[in-house]
Amino acid sequence: MTSLPLSPRETARRRLLDALRREGPMARVEIGQHLGMSPASVSELAATLLDEGVLVAEDSPDQSPGLLRGRPKTRLYFAETLGSVVGVWTGFNRIELRLVDSAGRTRASRHVERPLRNLGGEELMDVLAHTIAAFAEESGARDVKAVGLACQGYVDTRDGIVAWSPVLGTRDLPLAAGLRQRLGKPVLMENDASAMAFAIAQRNADLRSGRTACLMVGDGVGLGFLIQGELYRGARFGGSEFGHVRLRRSGPQCRCGGRGCIEAYLADYALHRDAQLIDHRPAPTLLLPGEEAMGAIVEQARAGDPALVNLFHAAGEVLGDAVGILIQTLEPDHIVICGPGTRAMDLLRPSFEAALESQTIPELRALATIHVVESSMDLLTEGVVMQALRELDLDLARLKAA
Amino acid sequence: MTSLPLSPRETARRRLLDALRREGPMARVEIGQHLGMSPASVSELAATLLDEGVLVAEDSPDQSPGLLRGRPKTRLYFAETLGSVVGVWTGFNRIELRLVDSAGRTRASRHVERPLRNLGGEELMDVLAHTIAAFAEESGARDVKAVGLACQGYVDTRDGIVAWSPVLGTRDLPLAAGLRQRLGKPVLMENDASAMAFAIAQRNADLRSGRTACLMVGDGVGLGFLIQGELYRGARFGGSEFGHVRLRRSGPQCRCGGRGCIEAYLADYALHRDAQLIDHRPAPTLLLPGEEAMGAIVEQARAGDPALVNLFHAAGEVLGDAVGILIQTLEPDHIVICGPGTRAMDLLRPSFEAALESQTIPELRALATIHVVESSMDLLTEGVVMQALRELDLDLARLKAA
DNA sequence: TTGATTTATTCAAGCTGTGAATAAAGTGCA
DNA sequence: TGCACTTTATTCACAGCTTGAATAAATCAA
């Protein structure tokens, strides 16, 4: 995790490893084409990395369909034995866990239902550390090299501090340091929308070219932004709590304390609360509804309940405005809408498209293709684990002093 | 203007030239420190560039204050004789022109009052080409190597096409190609807010580190975004017509056809129109008021006219919302508010700050320092000229085939 | 079995960047 | 005036890195 400058050869090694992480197993020729390196260079680098045991060569040639002439490619990939990584996502009342080996293969995963809201900082770190350690133990992982943690809020990725999070009562919680102390492993942190964006781009090469803005709608509304497949980093935080952009001067209450935020229309808690209000149910709450509760609301709206239809109509309009702002500000090549909120995309779409069209000129709108990705939340751990693996790869790229 | 890949040495030459353009004349040691190059490398590169006549060494040692011991630095800079560049900005009824030599020194500048709105594409290109040629002629420039053109609207910088501009009736005007044909010189185009952002960062080294969002308020509202001093490029256009982000669902009319856009509150034409409406003057117009008219409105508001105070109050609030969105989306290190609109910053400030505070958490707001830069519009030509010079430097960085 | 085809390796050569030694160009002071 | 000192610039041999070309390897097709 040090940051000594890399020598030219180390940089080349890093680029090679990065390409393999991004694109998966590749033959030497393919690596060369990807990186604009000569076959000679790739061969030399690969030989060393194979020697060191960082990479392994594929046994079965596993020919791709098409012409089968010539010497078959032997693809290279990371060894599985370089140590594993645990990826964690903390939601309001749920912890997702995933164990992957150094080849990126998931070895175990599970989730724990556990309300995390309103825990104090120390208490939260105790719970998390205990949960992570127990998970690693149960999964028989003896070689955990790092922990990656995604959570909602403004996350200082460099120092591992959560400046503010809807989950936490505390501000400026040094979560990474606290967990590192308890677990004895380096802990890398990431905003959850960023982790999601990264994971989705990992699975779709298209999204790794140009600029990709990834709007995650669910518990809240987050934004992860990728430039050429790399997470955009702002002045301090990665990712954005984009949901707290205020789009309406006087709108429904948001859990940030303000009114008229994007979240206050689109997030699960907001839709659920407003649906309750319609039915004259007891005091509206900001607590997170479960998937069943949300599913019921969506079904009721699909069945034609006019008040609920209106709710989704307003939400779609806000979503359209939000995407319009992203297009006008970032001018991305791709917009991804993901997260549990996509469950109601059919209900949101008409007003979403109308709002988007009404505020962007066609030339601009045409630039961004809009992808709706029905991603499940366990992708989050995938994203953060990939980031942690890449961080560990940095050490692998370093040449041991002779 | 070709884009052959540069060899390593050519890349080093390019970096050296770029550093000199950015930072101004520098001694070899300083260049080395800036670029992390060894003195030996700088010396070698500089010798070649001096040989080729691209750079010249300073005669007068011109010691900086402080210790005067040791061999004095001899600073290097671009020769003046490598050809000049004309920079142009087209406003609604004004053309700004600037001639600089290859050392970046302004040799002549002027502006022409000429309504450009509602001209057809061909006609506009004729007028511009004629104006530029006449200016170069008058200024005695025999060696114009390129023309840089900044204008409002969505500008495709790569192909030199104006997809949409408030100045133009036409869409997708191939302005660069048309001018190139008429003038026989390469023409580089840029969105005007981008040009302004670049020029301002050129004068303030702070703004060249990290991320800088530059909001230009004047005829319209544009956004130029810099990452590490380089202009951020979206999928197709540079810069953003950020003014057409819709912040109020039903607000005043904007010249884009919509309602409630940022511009419709903040731009000169909007303030002027609304001020007229208050006085029950004849039909409101979207034409651009002059500086005198705007000055009068501002003075009246400063004198306490309550309706006008309200107008600026509303505008400041919109500006605060706009900056809030920028902070939450881009998380910049610097925010620059510039352009003629800053003339009323004192009137805007209270509601600006209130709006900004009400929608960003303190941790986030604290990251971005806000600079109000009272820039005049002739900075625009400076920005676009610097960009054009850098483009020409690319050719100078190339080694002639032996 | 031979030829064709594609992938991988080897090796010498060339380009680049660097450290160390050296030269250069001044100031400060006796 | 001259010598010590300091900082800047250049030179040069050398090491690191990448590459092109030649060669080897592995397979299919006939």
XYZ file of C-alpha atoms in Angstrom, chain A residues 139-399:
261
model
C -15.263 -19.885 5.012
C -11.940 -21.412 5.879
C -9.969 -18.461 4.583
C -6.535 -18.510 6.120
C -4.890 -16.119 3.740
C -6.975 -12.939 3.761
C -4.711 -10.168 2.520
C -7.118 -7.243 2.586
C -10.674 -6.202 3.236
C -12.681 -3.997 0.908
C -15.627 -2.133 2.353
C -18.360 -0.308 0.473
C -20.797 1.892 2.285
C -23.212 4.687 1.684
C -22.166 8.250 2.307
C -19.217 10.487 1.711
C -16.255 8.181 1.903
C -12.711 9.458 1.928
C -11.148 6.593 0.019
C -7.579 7.644 0.656
C -7.784 7.844 4.422
C -10.672 5.458 4.918
C -12.854 7.953 6.731
C -16.626 8.180 6.471
C -17.324 11.897 6.618
C -21.083 11.464 6.625
C -23.359 8.566 6.022
C -27.097 8.095 6.352
C -26.308 4.883 8.210
C -24.206 6.581 10.863
C -24.969 8.946 13.653
C -21.315 9.940 13.870
C -19.417 12.158 11.469
C -15.838 11.660 10.295
C -15.575 8.090 11.455
C -12.121 6.577 10.763
C -13.651 3.278 9.819
C -10.739 1.832 7.854
C -8.262 2.504 10.637
C -10.622 1.073 13.257
C -11.173 -2.116 11.295
C -7.546 -2.444 10.399
C -6.694 -2.303 14.062
C -9.294 -4.932 14.934
C -8.620 -7.254 12.005
C -4.933 -6.716 11.448
C -5.454 -6.354 7.712
C -5.443 -3.361 5.415
C -8.960 -2.076 4.783
C -9.914 -0.241 1.610
C -13.051 1.821 1.508
C -15.295 2.902 -1.281
C -18.583 4.686 -1.716
C -21.196 2.103 -2.581
C -22.359 3.709 -5.802
C -18.756 3.799 -6.966
C -18.337 0.143 -6.135
C -21.484 -0.666 -8.071
C -20.354 1.379 -11.052
C -17.027 -0.370 -11.065
C -18.578 -3.815 -10.828
C -21.023 -3.147 -13.637
C -18.286 -1.789 -15.891
C -16.244 -4.846 -15.061
C -18.924 -6.941 -16.723
C -19.482 -4.759 -19.768
C -16.472 -3.686 -21.791
C -18.487 -0.958 -23.508
C -18.900 0.866 -20.229
C -15.162 0.915 -19.726
C -14.625 3.167 -22.701
C -15.368 6.855 -22.527
C -17.262 8.299 -19.609
C -19.870 6.325 -17.703
C -22.182 7.853 -15.115
C -23.812 5.236 -12.966
C -26.844 6.219 -10.951
C -27.702 3.729 -8.238
C -31.261 3.983 -7.010
C -32.295 2.074 -3.936
C -31.881 2.877 -0.270
C -30.730 6.232 -1.497
C -29.498 7.635 -4.787
C -25.762 7.512 -5.419
C -23.553 8.341 -8.348
C -20.420 6.553 -9.478
C -18.544 8.079 -12.384
C -16.001 6.267 -14.513
C -13.576 7.741 -17.025
C -12.045 5.102 -19.263
C -13.001 2.459 -16.748
C -11.308 4.212 -13.844
C -13.317 5.684 -10.998
C -13.388 9.439 -11.077
C -12.066 10.874 -7.843
C -13.164 14.239 -6.578
C -11.248 16.487 -4.247
C -11.638 14.093 -1.366
C -14.425 11.593 -1.731
C -15.049 8.970 -4.329
C -18.549 8.763 -5.682
C -21.285 11.193 -4.907
C -24.331 11.239 -2.718
C -26.005 12.623 -5.770
C -29.412 11.959 -4.249
C -28.987 15.018 -2.099
C -28.995 17.383 -5.026
C -32.043 19.543 -4.468
C -34.285 19.612 -7.517
C -37.437 21.061 -6.099
C -37.457 24.104 -3.877
C -40.137 22.774 -1.586
C -40.628 19.096 -1.855
C -40.910 16.123 0.415
C -38.581 15.714 3.344
C -35.239 14.041 2.738
C -33.306 12.171 5.357
C -30.458 14.619 4.947
C -32.697 17.160 6.586
C -33.431 19.109 3.430
C -36.439 19.159 1.166
C -36.875 18.406 -2.504
C -33.747 16.299 -2.891
C -33.669 13.677 -5.620
C -33.721 10.954 -2.987
C -36.815 12.334 -1.361
C -38.717 11.241 -4.475
C -36.836 8.226 -5.704
C -35.381 6.293 -2.812
C -37.192 3.305 -1.425
C -37.812 4.947 1.915
C -39.391 7.947 0.202
C -41.682 5.949 -2.063
C -42.695 3.755 0.835
C -43.375 6.680 3.114
C -45.417 8.524 0.536
C -47.370 5.383 -0.279
C -48.220 5.062 3.390
C -49.325 8.659 3.525
C -51.725 8.044 0.684
C -53.322 5.229 2.631
C -53.554 7.429 5.716
C -51.364 5.009 7.576
C -49.695 6.019 10.837
C -46.772 8.400 11.099
C -44.501 8.337 8.066
C -41.115 6.859 8.745
C -37.719 7.160 7.175
C -36.840 3.581 7.909
C -35.960 1.309 5.076
C -38.734 -0.872 3.732
C -37.954 -4.422 2.698
C -38.087 -5.766 -0.839
C -41.515 -7.296 -0.186
C -43.018 -4.009 0.907
C -41.594 -2.259 -2.141
C -42.748 -5.063 -4.409
C -46.265 -4.686 -3.079
C -46.291 -0.959 -3.791
C -45.030 -1.512 -7.305
C -47.645 -4.179 -7.955
C -50.388 -1.933 -6.680
C -49.213 0.822 -8.987
C -49.011 -1.531 -11.934
C -52.569 -2.525 -11.145
C -53.501 1.081 -11.732
C -53.847 2.697 -8.308
C -53.959 6.342 -9.411
C -52.288 7.849 -6.358
C -49.400 5.416 -6.588
C -49.126 5.931 -10.318
C -48.745 9.610 -9.592
C -46.044 8.874 -7.076
C -44.007 6.961 -9.617
C -44.768 9.571 -12.208
C -43.235 12.249 -9.994
C -40.285 9.992 -9.215
C -39.693 9.333 -12.907
C -39.750 13.026 -13.606
C -37.122 13.624 -10.949
C -35.046 10.793 -12.374
C -35.278 12.407 -15.797
C -34.212 15.740 -14.382
C -31.322 14.061 -12.582
C -30.110 12.309 -15.702
C -30.536 15.557 -17.597
C -28.238 17.286 -15.158
C -25.678 14.513 -15.489
C -25.789 14.757 -19.257
C -25.418 18.518 -19.236
C -22.623 18.491 -16.698
C -20.553 15.398 -17.440
C -21.621 14.696 -21.011
C -21.083 10.977 -20.525
C -21.007 8.320 -23.234
C -23.016 5.967 -21.055
C -25.579 6.406 -18.357
C -26.341 3.423 -16.202
C -29.394 3.292 -13.991
C -29.060 0.456 -11.548
C -29.912 -0.730 -8.085
C -33.165 -2.032 -6.629
C -35.005 1.057 -7.813
C -34.942 -0.299 -11.359
C -37.689 -2.718 -10.287
C -40.146 0.053 -11.080
C -38.500 1.265 -14.265
C -41.610 0.482 -16.275
C -43.590 2.837 -14.064
C -40.943 5.536 -14.097
C -40.112 5.456 -17.768
C -42.801 7.638 -19.386
C -42.268 10.637 -17.131
C -38.528 9.936 -17.010
C -38.216 10.203 -20.756
C -40.466 13.218 -20.987
C -38.476 15.098 -18.352
C -35.181 14.167 -19.937
C -36.316 15.275 -23.368
C -37.694 18.545 -22.136
C -34.373 19.712 -20.780
C -31.674 18.506 -23.140
C -31.148 19.276 -26.780
C -31.313 16.207 -29.006
C -27.655 16.450 -30.075
C -26.571 16.210 -26.477
C -29.051 13.549 -25.469
C -28.040 11.390 -28.389
C -24.490 11.115 -27.107
C -25.342 9.130 -24.023
C -26.791 5.678 -24.299
C -28.916 4.838 -21.303
C -28.547 1.381 -19.827
C -30.941 0.086 -17.222
C -29.124 -2.644 -15.334
C -31.102 -4.716 -12.884
C -28.204 -5.281 -10.591
C -28.547 -6.942 -7.249
C -26.827 -5.489 -4.253
C -24.343 -8.327 -4.063
C -22.591 -6.749 -7.043
C -21.399 -4.156 -4.566
C -19.087 -6.579 -2.860
C -17.830 -7.636 -6.265
C -16.897 -4.071 -7.106
C -15.090 -3.375 -3.894
C -13.289 -6.716 -4.019
C -12.027 -6.012 -7.511
C -10.705 -2.675 -6.362
C -8.958 -4.321 -3.425
C -7.437 -6.958 -5.673
C -6.112 -4.263 -7.955
C -4.553 -2.586 -4.984
C -2.833 -5.825 -4.057
C -1.738 -6.259 -7.678
C 0.249 -3.091 -7.233
C 2.475 -4.955 -4.804
C 2.744 -7.872 -7.179
C 3.875 -5.507 -9.902
C 6.793 -4.385 -7.755
C 10.066 -6.124 -8.370
